[in-house]
């Protein structure tokens, strides 16, 4: 039985359906921008580089400011919460099996492949979703990519673009939203705050949540914890 889609979620998908995927559809009347606050959209290239960087250097993260989050990001976070609740996940690390709930109609299969250019991609042959992950990535990176790709599945099911095979298109706004979704579902803000008080060590907290250090560092910065 198809679950009733909450009104805020319909709002999210209608913005996404109407956008070109490259820029925030709410940019022209976003209060965060108008008040001159730090916007993820304006910084997406740099954030992308951090997520993709090989080494880790805390100083490279200095440009990230504590959040104010625009409406569309808030809705993406609500969406992540909804799936955690549906999967009855209450503490980290979030199990990867949660992606099986992302389409009510078709099963979601995960395949590891020697991908070269992308970290992940989705493919939708008849009757199944396939999430391809780069075999050579660390398990933490694979988990992040998995939920990034899973967001594309949701977007595909709820919006109406013509589907095509694709990987991570660097720099586009939809990719940023997919990263933000992965961030929110793997590192729910309340859990991160709680663990940070206990552990207070970036590396250890990243391990507890099963996420790359870079992704955790961005989350901690945005939450104003470091
Ligand atoms: Zn993507």
Short mmCIF file of C-alpha atoms and ligand atoms in Angstrom, two decimals:
data_model
loop_
_atom_site.label_atom_id
_atom_site.label_comp_id
_atom_site.label_asym_id
_atom_site.label_seq_id
_atom_site.Cartn_x
_atom_site.Cartn_y
_atom_site.Cartn_z
CA UNK A 1 0.00 0.00 0.00
CA UNK A 2 1.37 3.38 -0.92
CA UNK A 3 2.05 5.56 2.07
CA UNK A 4 0.54 9.01 2.23
CA UNK A 5 3.13 11.61 1.29
CA UNK A 6 3.25 14.49 3.80
CA UNK A 7 2.63 17.98 2.47
CA UNK A 8 6.21 19.21 3.05
CA UNK A 9 7.49 16.24 1.08
CA UNK A 10 5.24 17.03 -1.88
CA UNK A 11 6.55 20.58 -1.63
CA UNK A 12 10.14 19.31 -1.85
CA UNK A 13 9.45 17.17 -4.91
CA UNK A 14 7.57 19.92 -6.66
CA UNK A 15 10.55 22.26 -6.21
CA UNK A 16 12.83 19.56 -7.52
CA UNK A 17 10.59 18.82 -10.49
CA UNK A 18 10.51 22.49 -11.43
CA UNK A 19 14.26 23.09 -11.05
CA UNK A 20 16.96 22.56 -13.65
CA UNK A 21 18.94 20.56 -11.09
CA UNK A 22 21.88 22.94 -11.35
CA UNK A 23 20.79 25.69 -8.97
CA UNK A 24 18.63 26.03 -5.90
CA UNK A 25 15.05 26.59 -7.07
CA UNK A 26 14.44 28.82 -4.03
CA UNK A 27 17.56 30.96 -4.49
CA UNK A 28 15.77 34.08 -5.70
CA UNK A 29 13.67 34.43 -2.54
CA UNK A 30 15.79 32.61 0.02
CA UNK A 31 16.01 34.47 3.32
CA UNK A 32 19.38 32.93 4.11
CA UNK A 33 20.84 34.50 0.97
CA UNK A 34 19.03 37.78 1.38
CA UNK A 35 20.45 38.18 4.87
CA UNK A 36 23.95 37.48 3.51
CA UNK A 37 24.36 34.25 5.48
CA UNK A 38 26.57 31.34 4.41
CA UNK A 39 24.78 29.18 1.87
CA UNK A 40 25.69 25.59 1.01
CA UNK A 41 24.74 26.23 -2.61
CA UNK A 42 27.33 29.01 -2.95
CA UNK A 43 30.00 26.71 -1.57
CA UNK A 44 29.17 23.44 -3.26
CA UNK A 45 32.30 23.18 -5.37
CA UNK A 46 34.52 23.51 -2.33
CA UNK A 47 32.43 21.08 -0.28
CA UNK A 48 32.60 18.60 -3.14
CA UNK A 49 36.35 18.87 -3.23
CA UNK A 50 36.55 18.17 0.49
CA UNK A 51 34.35 15.09 0.21
CA UNK A 52 36.53 13.84 -2.60
CA UNK A 53 39.92 14.79 -1.17
CA UNK A 54 42.46 12.08 -0.42
CA UNK A 55 44.21 13.51 2.60
CA UNK A 56 42.55 15.19 5.57
CA UNK A 57 43.53 18.65 6.75
CA UNK A 58 41.27 20.38 9.24
CA UNK A 59 42.34 23.82 8.04
CA UNK A 60 40.76 23.20 4.64
CA UNK A 61 37.42 23.24 6.43
CA UNK A 62 37.82 26.71 7.87
CA UNK A 63 35.55 28.35 5.29
CA UNK A 64 32.52 26.35 6.48
CA UNK A 65 30.22 28.33 8.72
CA UNK A 66 27.71 27.18 11.28
CA UNK A 67 24.37 26.64 9.68
CA UNK A 68 21.49 28.54 8.81
CA UNK A 69 19.71 26.16 6.48
CA UNK A 70 17.35 27.13 3.70
CA UNK A 71 13.88 25.67 3.31
CA UNK A 72 14.82 23.04 0.77
CA UNK A 73 17.62 21.68 2.97
CA UNK A 74 15.26 21.54 5.93
CA UNK A 75 12.86 19.43 3.91
CA UNK A 76 15.66 17.09 2.82
CA UNK A 77 16.56 16.65 6.50
CA UNK A 78 12.92 15.92 7.35
CA UNK A 79 12.92 13.31 4.61
CA UNK A 80 15.99 11.62 6.08
CA UNK A 81 14.30 11.58 9.50
CA UNK A 82 11.21 10.02 8.00
CA UNK A 83 13.20 7.10 6.61
CA UNK A 84 15.07 6.55 9.86
CA UNK A 85 11.73 6.42 11.62
CA UNK A 86 10.24 4.05 9.07
CA UNK A 87 13.24 1.75 9.44
CA UNK A 88 13.09 2.09 13.25
CA UNK A 89 16.74 3.07 13.35
CA UNK A 90 17.51 4.69 16.68
CA UNK A 91 21.29 4.85 16.96
CA UNK A 92 24.41 4.89 14.79
CA UNK A 93 25.67 3.32 12.63
CA UNK A 94 22.64 3.45 10.32
CA UNK A 95 22.29 0.03 8.63
CA UNK A 96 22.74 0.03 4.86
CA UNK A 97 19.72 -2.30 4.57
CA UNK A 98 17.56 0.77 5.13
CA UNK A 99 17.75 1.47 1.39
CA UNK A 100 15.38 -1.45 0.80
CA UNK A 101 12.58 0.86 2.01
CA UNK A 102 13.31 3.51 -0.59
CA UNK A 103 11.02 2.16 -3.25
CA UNK A 104 7.80 0.43 -2.25
CA UNK A 105 7.46 -1.18 -5.65
CA UNK A 106 10.89 -2.48 -6.63
CA UNK A 107 13.74 -4.09 -4.70
CA UNK A 108 17.01 -2.18 -4.35
CA UNK A 109 20.16 -4.15 -5.11
CA UNK A 110 23.70 -3.01 -4.36
CA UNK A 111 26.60 -3.95 -6.62
CA UNK A 112 30.28 -3.24 -6.18
CA UNK A 113 32.06 -2.39 -9.41
CA UNK A 114 35.50 -1.12 -10.38
CA UNK A 115 34.07 2.33 -11.22
CA UNK A 116 36.65 4.82 -12.43
CA UNK A 117 35.09 8.25 -12.72
CA UNK A 118 32.22 8.05 -10.24
CA UNK A 119 31.83 6.80 -6.69
CA UNK A 120 28.38 5.54 -7.46
CA UNK A 121 25.51 5.41 -9.91
CA UNK A 122 21.97 4.13 -10.12
CA UNK A 123 20.50 1.93 -12.77
CA UNK A 124 16.88 0.97 -13.19
CA UNK A 125 16.44 -2.04 -15.43
CA UNK A 126 13.03 -3.73 -15.40
CA UNK A 127 11.70 -4.59 -11.96
CA UNK A 128 14.73 -3.61 -9.86
CA UNK A 129 16.91 -0.73 -8.74
CA UNK A 130 20.63 -1.24 -8.87
CA UNK A 131 22.96 0.98 -6.90
CA UNK A 132 26.49 0.67 -8.18
CA UNK A 133 29.29 1.52 -5.77
CA UNK A 134 32.98 1.89 -6.42
CA UNK A 135 34.56 -1.29 -5.09
CA UNK A 136 37.85 0.42 -4.21
CA UNK A 137 36.26 3.00 -1.87
CA UNK A 138 36.44 2.59 1.90
CA UNK A 139 33.38 1.14 3.58
CA UNK A 140 32.61 4.55 5.10
CA UNK A 141 32.76 6.20 1.67
CA UNK A 142 30.57 3.46 0.21
CA UNK A 143 27.96 4.04 2.90
CA UNK A 144 27.89 7.76 2.11
CA UNK A 145 27.62 7.11 -1.64
CA UNK A 146 24.91 4.50 -1.05
CA UNK A 147 22.58 6.98 0.65
CA UNK A 148 23.49 9.68 -1.87
CA UNK A 149 22.35 7.35 -4.67
CA UNK A 150 19.32 6.27 -2.65
CA UNK A 151 18.20 9.90 -2.64
CA UNK A 152 18.27 9.84 -6.44
CA UNK A 153 15.95 6.80 -6.32
CA UNK A 154 13.49 8.71 -4.13
CA UNK A 155 13.71 11.73 -6.41
CA UNK A 156 13.13 9.55 -9.41
CA UNK A 157 10.07 7.89 -7.85
CA UNK A 158 8.55 11.17 -6.73
CA UNK A 159 9.49 13.60 -9.50
CA UNK A 160 9.02 13.08 -13.19
CA UNK A 161 12.19 13.58 -15.21
CA UNK A 162 12.93 11.18 -18.03
CA UNK A 163 15.20 8.64 -16.42
CA UNK A 164 18.66 8.07 -17.69
CA UNK A 165 21.69 6.27 -16.43
CA UNK A 166 23.98 8.65 -14.73
CA UNK A 167 26.64 8.98 -12.15
CA UNK A 168 27.60 11.81 -9.90
CA UNK A 169 27.38 15.02 -11.85
CA UNK A 170 29.80 17.22 -9.98
CA UNK A 171 28.62 20.63 -9.02
CA UNK A 172 24.95 20.34 -9.75
CA UNK A 173 22.44 21.31 -7.12
CA UNK A 174 20.72 17.91 -7.12
CA UNK A 175 24.05 16.31 -6.28
CA UNK A 176 24.42 18.69 -3.36
CA UNK A 177 20.97 17.73 -2.11
CA UNK A 178 21.86 14.04 -2.44
CA UNK A 179 25.00 14.65 -0.37
CA UNK A 180 22.97 16.55 2.18
CA UNK A 181 20.46 13.72 2.38
CA UNK A 182 23.29 11.21 2.97
CA UNK A 183 24.65 13.54 5.64
CA UNK A 184 21.32 13.83 7.44
CA UNK A 185 20.41 10.16 7.33
CA UNK A 186 23.83 8.88 8.38
CA UNK A 187 24.53 11.66 10.88
CA UNK A 188 21.25 12.86 12.42
CA UNK A 189 22.00 16.13 14.20
CA UNK A 190 20.74 15.05 17.64
CA UNK A 191 22.83 11.89 17.60
CA UNK A 192 25.93 13.75 16.46
CA UNK A 193 25.54 16.36 19.21
CA UNK A 194 25.06 13.65 21.82
CA UNK A 195 28.06 11.58 20.73
CA UNK A 196 30.24 14.65 20.33
CA UNK A 197 29.73 15.52 24.00
CA UNK A 198 30.78 11.97 24.95
CA UNK A 199 33.62 11.37 22.54
CA UNK A 200 34.94 14.74 21.36
CA UNK A 201 37.21 13.20 18.75
CA UNK A 202 36.55 13.63 15.04
CA UNK A 203 38.05 10.33 14.00
CA UNK A 204 36.27 8.32 16.67
CA UNK A 205 32.90 9.96 16.02
CA UNK A 206 33.29 9.31 12.28
CA UNK A 207 33.93 5.63 13.08
CA UNK A 208 30.90 5.40 15.38
CA UNK A 209 28.68 6.69 12.57
CA UNK A 210 30.50 4.72 9.87
CA UNK A 211 31.13 7.81 7.73
CA UNK A 212 34.19 9.41 6.13
CA UNK A 213 36.08 11.83 8.32
CA UNK A 214 35.51 14.57 5.74
CA UNK A 215 31.72 14.15 5.85
CA UNK A 216 31.71 14.16 9.65
CA UNK A 217 33.95 17.22 9.74
CA UNK A 218 31.53 19.16 7.50
CA UNK A 219 28.59 18.07 9.68
CA UNK A 220 30.34 19.13 12.89
CA UNK A 221 31.28 22.50 11.40
CA UNK A 222 27.75 23.13 10.17
CA UNK A 223 26.33 22.19 13.58
CA UNK A 224 28.75 24.61 15.20
CA UNK A 225 30.38 21.87 17.26
CA UNK A 226 33.93 22.49 15.99
ZN1 LIG B 1 24.40 11.82 -7.48
#
